[in-house]
C-alpha positions as semicolon CSV with decimal commas, in nm:
position;residue;x (nm);y (nm);z (nm)
1;X;-1,129;1,635;0,894
2;X;-1,084;1,301;0,768
3;X;-1,192;1,327;0,499
4;X;-0,769;1,326;0,344
5;X;-0,682;1,027;0,540
6;X;-0,966;0,815;0,458
7;X;-0,850;0,945;0,055
8;X;-0,461;0,859;0,104
9;X;-0,540;0,567;0,302
10;X;-0,811;0,427;0,032
11;X;-0,535;0,554;-0,258
12;X;-0,250;0,375;-0,104
13;X;-0,439;0,022;-0,112
14;X;-0,622;0,107;-0,425
15;X;-0,375;0,284;-0,677
16;X;-0,621;0,478;-0,848
17;X;-0,702;0,848;-0,823
18;X;-1,081;0,790;-0,931
19;X;-1,099;0,420;-0,760
20;X;-1,038;0,624;-0,423
21;X;-1,254;0,881;-0,452
22;X;-1,515;0,656;-0,481
23;X;-1,422;0,408;-0,202
24;X;-1,390;0,761;-0,009
25;X;-1,759;0,874;-0,083
26;X;-1,875;0,476;-0,001
27;X;-1,726;0,505;0,319
28;X;-1,855;0,823;0,419
29;X;-2,188;0,695;0,321
30;X;-2,192;0,376;0,461
31;X;-2,071;0,563;0,836
32;X;-2,352;0,811;0,787
33;X;-2,611;0,549;0,722
34;X;-2,414;0,315;0,990
35;X;-2,405;0,634;1,255
36;X;-2,669;0,483;1,443
37;X;-2,493;0,170;1,556
38;X;-2,123;0,360;1,666
39;X;-2,101;0,254;1,990
40;X;-1,800;0,554;2,129
41;X;-1,550;0,314;2,046
42;X;-1,334;0,584;1,927
43;X;-1,458;0,732;1,570
44;X;-1,143;0,759;1,383
45;X;-1,056;0,334;1,394
46;X;-1,431;0,266;1,368
47;X;-1,431;0,535;0,994
48;X;-1,116;0,350;0,851
49;X;-1,277;-0,026;0,944
50;X;-1,556;0,076;0,768
51;X;-1,276;0,235;0,497
52;X;-1,074;-0,081;0,523
53;X;-1,380;-0,252;0,428
54;X;-1,491;-0,052;0,160
55;X;-1,125;-0,084;-0,034
56;X;-1,149;-0,534;0,068
57;X;-1,427;-0,491;-0,179
58;X;-1,347;-0,235;-0,403
59;X;-1,058;-0,499;-0,461
60;X;-1,201;-0,762;-0,502
61;X;-1,433;-0,569;-0,795
62;X;-1,086;-0,358;-0,909
63;X;-1,044;-0,534;-1,280
64;X;-0,815;-0,290;-1,493
65;X;-1,027;-0,133;-1,740
66;X;-0,941;0,151;-1,964
67;X;-1,253;0,259;-2,201
68;X;-1,164;0,215;-2,613
69;X;-1,218;0,619;-2,662
70;X;-0,933;0,733;-2,399
71;X;-0,666;0,483;-2,548
72;X;-0,513;0,668;-2,814
73;X;-0,519;0,961;-2,526
74;X;-0,306;0,765;-2,304
75;X;-0,090;0,645;-2,516
76;X;0,011;1,005;-2,610
77;X;0,082;1,118;-2,273
78;X;0,218;0,826;-2,170
79;X;0,576;0,867;-1,996
80;X;0,883;0,716;-2,204
81;X;0,930;0,282;-2,228
82;X;1,229;0,362;-2,017
83;X;1,058;0,599;-1,738
84;X;0,787;0,321;-1,727
85;X;1,035;-0,023;-1,712
86;X;1,233;0,228;-1,390
87;X;0,900;0,312;-1,226
88;X;0,714;-0,014;-1,272
89;X;1,078;-0,245;-1,137
90;X;1,082;0,006;-0,839
91;X;0,716;0,026;-0,758
92;X;0,763;-0,431;-0,759
93;X;1,056;-0,430;-0,532
94;X;0,821;-0,217;-0,291
95;X;0,517;-0,469;-0,341
96;X;0,757;-0,775;-0,337
97;X;0,849;-0,703;-0,040
98;X;0,572;-0,571;0,144
99;X;0,413;-0,940;0,038
100;X;0,665;-1,078;0,269
101;X;0,493;-0,906;0,532
102;X;0,219;-1,046;0,693
103;X;-0,151;-0,928;0,623
104;X;-0,157;-0,794;0,906
105;X;0,123;-0,587;0,931
106;X;0,059;-0,457;0,577
107;X;-0,270;-0,339;0,749
108;X;-0,125;-0,149;1,031
109;X;0,176;0,023;0,810
110;X;-0,098;0,124;0,589
111;X;-0,316;0,259;0,839
112;X;-0,011;0,424;0,987
113;X;0,055;0,570;0,674
114;X;-0,287;0,726;0,630
115;X;-0,237;0,932;0,981
116;X;-0,390;0,682;1,231
117;X;-0,297;0,645;1,571
118;X;-0,212;0,308;1,733
119;X;-0,525;0,310;1,934
120;X;-0,738;0,402;1,637
121;X;-0,586;0,136;1,422
122;X;-0,598;-0,113;1,694
123;X;-1,012;0,019;1,647
124;X;-1,017;-0,064;1,298
125;X;-0,835;-0,380;1,303
126;X;-1,027;-0,540;1,635
127;X;-0,685;-0,512;1,819
128;X;-0,532;-0,333;2,115
129;X;-0,304;-0,055;2,103
130;X;-0,072;-0,243;2,253
131;X;-0,091;-0,502;2,034
132;X;-0,078;-0,298;1,781
133;X;0,266;-0,109;1,859
134;X;0,426;-0,485;1,843
135;X;0,326;-0,564;1,517
136;X;0,417;-0,231;1,408
137;X;0,738;-0,295;1,549
138;X;0,761;-0,673;1,428
139;X;0,669;-0,557;1,082
140;X;0,937;-0,251;1,072
141;X;1,231;-0,456;1,193
142;X;1,098;-0,733;0,905
143;X;1,136;-0,482;0,647
144;X;1,461;-0,398;0,732
145;X;1,574;-0,756;0,732
146;X;1,399;-0,784;0,415
147;X;1,599;-0,448;0,261
148;X;1,960;-0,458;0,381
149;X;1,876;-0,836;0,276
150;X;1,775;-0,719;-0,117
151;X;2,084;-0,520;-0,077
152;X;2,353;-0,737;-0,008
153;X;2,222;-0,936;-0,275
154;X;2,233;-0,661;-0,562
155;X;2,595;-0,568;-0,443
156;X;2,689;-0,917;-0,485
157;X;2,536;-0,972;-0,786
158;X;2,706;-0,662;-0,909
159;X;3,060;-0,788;-0,765
160;X;2,968;-1,107;-0,948
161;X;2,892;-0,921;-1,247
162;X;3,208;-0,699;-1,240
163;X;3,410;-1,000;-1,205
164;X;3,222;-1,215;-1,445
165;X;3,378;-0,918;-1,688
166;X;3,663;-0,847;-1,568
167;X;3,757;-1,294;-1,653
168;X;3,601;-1,258;-1,990
169;X;3,835;-0,961;-2,111
170;X;4,091;-1,160;-1,946
171;X;4,043;-1,423;-2,170
């Protein structure tokens, strides 16, 4: 019942299937060993609090590593540089936009994407459900503003480039 949402949350935060699998299994192992400390506060929120702490620990330890033997395999199966560049640009834009949110806002959105409701998120982050809804509302409003701002800047840049090109052709 909880495996997929916990795995999805770990994957969103860690960005790797292997790291997400490790963090998910660590989460359930920690939950099992701490089950006698559980205080009927909402199991999903309690479990995701453990998942959140496990992910934070994994992020501290995480360093990109590829075994030497696999380097050739990765090069052969890699997408084209153009595809990687476009995907990376989109990914970087998304992360740059999300980085402008507070850590608490990002965490609330990530837990929402993992399938938790406001009450469960509240237990996971130590806040009330109403506070979680307010944080989520503010996060979405901020994202909306940032996206509008970025699209306006991009439109202005495209228009400026076209004007510059037209001016240089006229000269």
